[in-house]
PDB file of C-alpha atoms and ligand atoms in Angstrom:
ATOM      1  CA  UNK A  25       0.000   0.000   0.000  1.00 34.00           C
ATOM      2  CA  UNK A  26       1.815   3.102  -1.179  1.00 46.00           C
ATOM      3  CA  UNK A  27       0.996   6.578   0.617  1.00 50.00           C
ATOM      4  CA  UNK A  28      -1.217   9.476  -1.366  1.00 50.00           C
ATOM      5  CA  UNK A  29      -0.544  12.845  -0.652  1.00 51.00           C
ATOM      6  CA  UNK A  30      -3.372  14.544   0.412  1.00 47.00           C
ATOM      7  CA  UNK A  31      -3.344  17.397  -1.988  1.00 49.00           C
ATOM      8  CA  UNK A  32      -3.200  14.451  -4.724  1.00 50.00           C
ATOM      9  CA  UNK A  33      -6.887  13.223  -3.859  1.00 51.00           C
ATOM     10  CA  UNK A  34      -9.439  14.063  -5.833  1.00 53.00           C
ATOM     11  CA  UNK A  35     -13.335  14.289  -4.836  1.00 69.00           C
ATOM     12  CA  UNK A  36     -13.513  10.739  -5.225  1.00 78.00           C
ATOM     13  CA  UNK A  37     -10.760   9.373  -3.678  1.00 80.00           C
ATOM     14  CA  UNK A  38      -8.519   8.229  -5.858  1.00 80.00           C
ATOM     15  CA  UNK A  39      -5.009   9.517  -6.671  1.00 84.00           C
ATOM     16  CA  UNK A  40      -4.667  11.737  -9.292  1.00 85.00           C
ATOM     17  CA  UNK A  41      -3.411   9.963 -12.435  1.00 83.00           C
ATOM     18  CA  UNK A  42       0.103  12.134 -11.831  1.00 83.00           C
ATOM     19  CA  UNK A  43      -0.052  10.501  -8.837  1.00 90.00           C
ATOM     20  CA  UNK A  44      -0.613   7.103 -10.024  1.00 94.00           C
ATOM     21  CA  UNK A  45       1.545   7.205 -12.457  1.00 97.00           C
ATOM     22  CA  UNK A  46       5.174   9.195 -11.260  1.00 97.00           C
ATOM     23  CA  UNK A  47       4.531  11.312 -14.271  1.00 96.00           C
ATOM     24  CA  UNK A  48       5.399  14.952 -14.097  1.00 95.00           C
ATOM     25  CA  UNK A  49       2.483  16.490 -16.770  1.00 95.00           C
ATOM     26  CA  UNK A  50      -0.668  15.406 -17.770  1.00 93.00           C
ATOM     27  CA  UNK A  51       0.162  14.750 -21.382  1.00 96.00           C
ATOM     28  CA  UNK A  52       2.906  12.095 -19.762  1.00 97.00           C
ATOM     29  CA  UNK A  53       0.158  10.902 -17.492  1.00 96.00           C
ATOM     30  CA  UNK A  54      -2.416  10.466 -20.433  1.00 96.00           C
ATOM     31  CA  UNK A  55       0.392   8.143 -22.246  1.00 97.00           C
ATOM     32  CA  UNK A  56       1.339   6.393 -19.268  1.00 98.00           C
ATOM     33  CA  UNK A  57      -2.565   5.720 -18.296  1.00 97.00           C
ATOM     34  CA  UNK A  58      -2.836   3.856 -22.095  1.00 98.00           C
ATOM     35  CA  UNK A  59       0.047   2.139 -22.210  1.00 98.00           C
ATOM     36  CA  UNK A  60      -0.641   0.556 -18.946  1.00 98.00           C
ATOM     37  CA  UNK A  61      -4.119  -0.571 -19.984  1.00 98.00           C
ATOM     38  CA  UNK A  62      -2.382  -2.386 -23.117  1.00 98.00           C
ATOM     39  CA  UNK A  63       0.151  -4.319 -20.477  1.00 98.00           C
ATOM     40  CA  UNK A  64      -2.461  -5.561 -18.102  1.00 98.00           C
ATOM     41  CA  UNK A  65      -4.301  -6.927 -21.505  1.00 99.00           C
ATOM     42  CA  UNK A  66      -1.249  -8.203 -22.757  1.00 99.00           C
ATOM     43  CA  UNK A  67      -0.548  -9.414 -18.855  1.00 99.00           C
ATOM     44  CA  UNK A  68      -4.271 -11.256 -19.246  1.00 99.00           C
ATOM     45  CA  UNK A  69      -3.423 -13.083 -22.563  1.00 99.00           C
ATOM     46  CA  UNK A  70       0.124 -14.547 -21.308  1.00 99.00           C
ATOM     47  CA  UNK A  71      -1.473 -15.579 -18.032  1.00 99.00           C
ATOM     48  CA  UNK A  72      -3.844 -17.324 -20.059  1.00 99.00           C
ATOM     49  CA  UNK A  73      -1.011 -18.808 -22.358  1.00 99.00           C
ATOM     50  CA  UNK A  74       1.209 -20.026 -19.391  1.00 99.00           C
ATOM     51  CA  UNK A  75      -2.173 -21.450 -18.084  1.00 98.00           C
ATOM     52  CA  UNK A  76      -2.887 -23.165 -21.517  1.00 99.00           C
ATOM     53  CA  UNK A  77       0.726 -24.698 -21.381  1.00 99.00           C
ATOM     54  CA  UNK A  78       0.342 -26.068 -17.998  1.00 98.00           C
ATOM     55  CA  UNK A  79      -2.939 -27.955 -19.063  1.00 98.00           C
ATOM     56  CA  UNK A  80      -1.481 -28.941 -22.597  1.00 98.00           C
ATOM     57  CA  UNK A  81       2.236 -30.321 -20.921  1.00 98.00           C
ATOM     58  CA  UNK A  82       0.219 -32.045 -17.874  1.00 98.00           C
ATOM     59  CA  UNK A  83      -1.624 -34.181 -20.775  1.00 98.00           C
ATOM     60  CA  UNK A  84       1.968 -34.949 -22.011  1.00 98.00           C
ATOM     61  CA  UNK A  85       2.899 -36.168 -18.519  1.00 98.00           C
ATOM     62  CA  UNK A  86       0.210 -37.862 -17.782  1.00 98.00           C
ATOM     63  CA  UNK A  87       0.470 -39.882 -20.734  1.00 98.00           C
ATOM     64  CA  UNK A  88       4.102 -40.804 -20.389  1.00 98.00           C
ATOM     65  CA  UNK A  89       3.350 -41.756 -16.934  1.00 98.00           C
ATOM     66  CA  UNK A  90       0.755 -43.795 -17.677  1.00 98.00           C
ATOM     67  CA  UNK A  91       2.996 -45.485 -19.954  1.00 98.00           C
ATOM     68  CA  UNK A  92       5.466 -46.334 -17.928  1.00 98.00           C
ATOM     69  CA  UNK A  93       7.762 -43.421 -17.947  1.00 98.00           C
ATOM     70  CA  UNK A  94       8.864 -40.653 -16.278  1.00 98.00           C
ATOM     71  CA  UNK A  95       7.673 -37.311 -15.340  1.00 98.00           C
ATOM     72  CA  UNK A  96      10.533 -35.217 -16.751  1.00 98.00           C
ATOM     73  CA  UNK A  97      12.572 -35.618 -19.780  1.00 98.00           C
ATOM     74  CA  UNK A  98      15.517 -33.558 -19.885  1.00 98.00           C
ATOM     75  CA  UNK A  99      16.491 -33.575 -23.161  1.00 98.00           C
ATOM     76  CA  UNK A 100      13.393 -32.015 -24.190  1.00 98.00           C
ATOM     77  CA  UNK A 101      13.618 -29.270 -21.053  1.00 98.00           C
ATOM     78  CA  UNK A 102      17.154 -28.729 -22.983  1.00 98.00           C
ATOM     79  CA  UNK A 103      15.614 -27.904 -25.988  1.00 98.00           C
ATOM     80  CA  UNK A 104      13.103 -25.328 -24.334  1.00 99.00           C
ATOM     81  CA  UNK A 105      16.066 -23.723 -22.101  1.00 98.00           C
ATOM     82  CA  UNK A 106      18.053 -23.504 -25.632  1.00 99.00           C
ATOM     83  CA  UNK A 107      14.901 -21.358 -27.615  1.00 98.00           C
ATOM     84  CA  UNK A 108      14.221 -19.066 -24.194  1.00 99.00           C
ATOM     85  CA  UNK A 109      18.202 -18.505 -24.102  1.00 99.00           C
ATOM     86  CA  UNK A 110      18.220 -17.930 -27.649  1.00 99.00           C
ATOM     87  CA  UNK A 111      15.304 -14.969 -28.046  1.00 99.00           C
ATOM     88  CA  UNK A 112      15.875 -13.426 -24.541  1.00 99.00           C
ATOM     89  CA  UNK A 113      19.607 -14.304 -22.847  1.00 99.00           C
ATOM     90  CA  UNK A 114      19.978 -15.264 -19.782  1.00 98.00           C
ATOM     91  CA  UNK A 115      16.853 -14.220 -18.434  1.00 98.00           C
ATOM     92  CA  UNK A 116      14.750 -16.119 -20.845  1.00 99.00           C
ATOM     93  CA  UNK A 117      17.195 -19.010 -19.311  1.00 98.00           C
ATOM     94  CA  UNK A 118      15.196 -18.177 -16.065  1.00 98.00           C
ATOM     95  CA  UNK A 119      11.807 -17.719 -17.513  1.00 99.00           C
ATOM     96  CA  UNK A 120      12.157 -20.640 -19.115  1.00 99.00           C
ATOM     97  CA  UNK A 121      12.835 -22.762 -15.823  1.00 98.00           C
ATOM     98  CA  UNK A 122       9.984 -20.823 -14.294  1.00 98.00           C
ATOM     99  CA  UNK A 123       7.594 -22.221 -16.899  1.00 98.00           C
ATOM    100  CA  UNK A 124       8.802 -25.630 -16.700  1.00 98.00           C
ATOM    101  CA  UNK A 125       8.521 -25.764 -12.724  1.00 98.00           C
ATOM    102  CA  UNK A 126       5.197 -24.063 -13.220  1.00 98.00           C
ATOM    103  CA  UNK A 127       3.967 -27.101 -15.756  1.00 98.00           C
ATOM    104  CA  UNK A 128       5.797 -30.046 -14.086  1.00 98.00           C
ATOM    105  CA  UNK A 129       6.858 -28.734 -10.183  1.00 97.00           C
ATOM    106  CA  UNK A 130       9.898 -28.921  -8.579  1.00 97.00           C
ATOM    107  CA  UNK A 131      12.552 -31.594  -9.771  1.00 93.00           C
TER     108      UNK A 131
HETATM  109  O1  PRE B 215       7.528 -32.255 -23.724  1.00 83.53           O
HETATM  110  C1  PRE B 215       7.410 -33.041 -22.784  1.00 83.53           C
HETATM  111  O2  PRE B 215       7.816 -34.222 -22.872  1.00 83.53           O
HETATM  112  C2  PRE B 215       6.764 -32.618 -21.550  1.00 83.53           C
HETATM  113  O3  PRE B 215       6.573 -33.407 -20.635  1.00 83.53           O
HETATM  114  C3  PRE B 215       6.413 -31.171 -21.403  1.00 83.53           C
HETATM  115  C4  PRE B 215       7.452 -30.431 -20.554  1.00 83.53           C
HETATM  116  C5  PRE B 215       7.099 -28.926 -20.730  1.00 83.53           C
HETATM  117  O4  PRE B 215       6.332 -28.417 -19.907  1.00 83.53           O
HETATM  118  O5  PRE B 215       7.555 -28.336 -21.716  1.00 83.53           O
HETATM  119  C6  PRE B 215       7.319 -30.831 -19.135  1.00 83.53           C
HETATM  120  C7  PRE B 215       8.132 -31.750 -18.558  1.00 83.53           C
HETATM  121  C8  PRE B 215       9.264 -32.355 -19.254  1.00 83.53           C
HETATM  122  O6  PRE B 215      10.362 -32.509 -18.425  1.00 83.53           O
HETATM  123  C9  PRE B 215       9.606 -31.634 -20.505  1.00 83.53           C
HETATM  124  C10 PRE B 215       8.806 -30.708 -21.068  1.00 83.53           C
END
């Protein structure tokens, strides 16, 4: 919970969008305001995705399980790290073993 000053609330509460947003002029503000309505839809859609790849890689697992196998295969995990590493560097290293905890927990 982050701390309004006074002289920053409006009528109806709420913190005045220079407030909200750190910007110093309304035309800076206005921007701001916009572009964060496009990241929380963009936030929505790859919540959705990561949720889609949990469902689709837990049919994977199950499967192999139920075969006989096992729950991880690394040489397929190596092939995910590789494309993340590839497109974003290191971090997409660590994205990438975020994801893969997310769809098949810890190992
Ligand atoms: O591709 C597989 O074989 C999967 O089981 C899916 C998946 C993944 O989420 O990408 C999950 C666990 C495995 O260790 C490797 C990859």
């Amino acid at each position: 919970m982050t701390a309004t000053h006074p002289e920053t609330v409006e009528k109806t509460g709420a913190p005045a969008a220079a407030e909200r947003t750190g910007a110093r002029t309304s035309e800076a503000a206005g921007l701001i305001t916009g572009a964060r309505e496009r990241i929380d839809a963009l936030d929505d859609r790859i919540l959705g995705l990561v949720q889609e790849r949990m469902a689709v890689s837990a049919v994977i697992q199950d499967a192999r399980i139920a075969s006989g196998g096992r729950r991880v295969n690394l040489s397929r995990e190596n092939e995910i790290l590789g494309r993340y590493s590839a497109a974003l560097g290191k971090p997409g290293t660590t994205l990438a073993m975020t994801l893969l905890e997310l769809c098949r927990g810890r190992v």
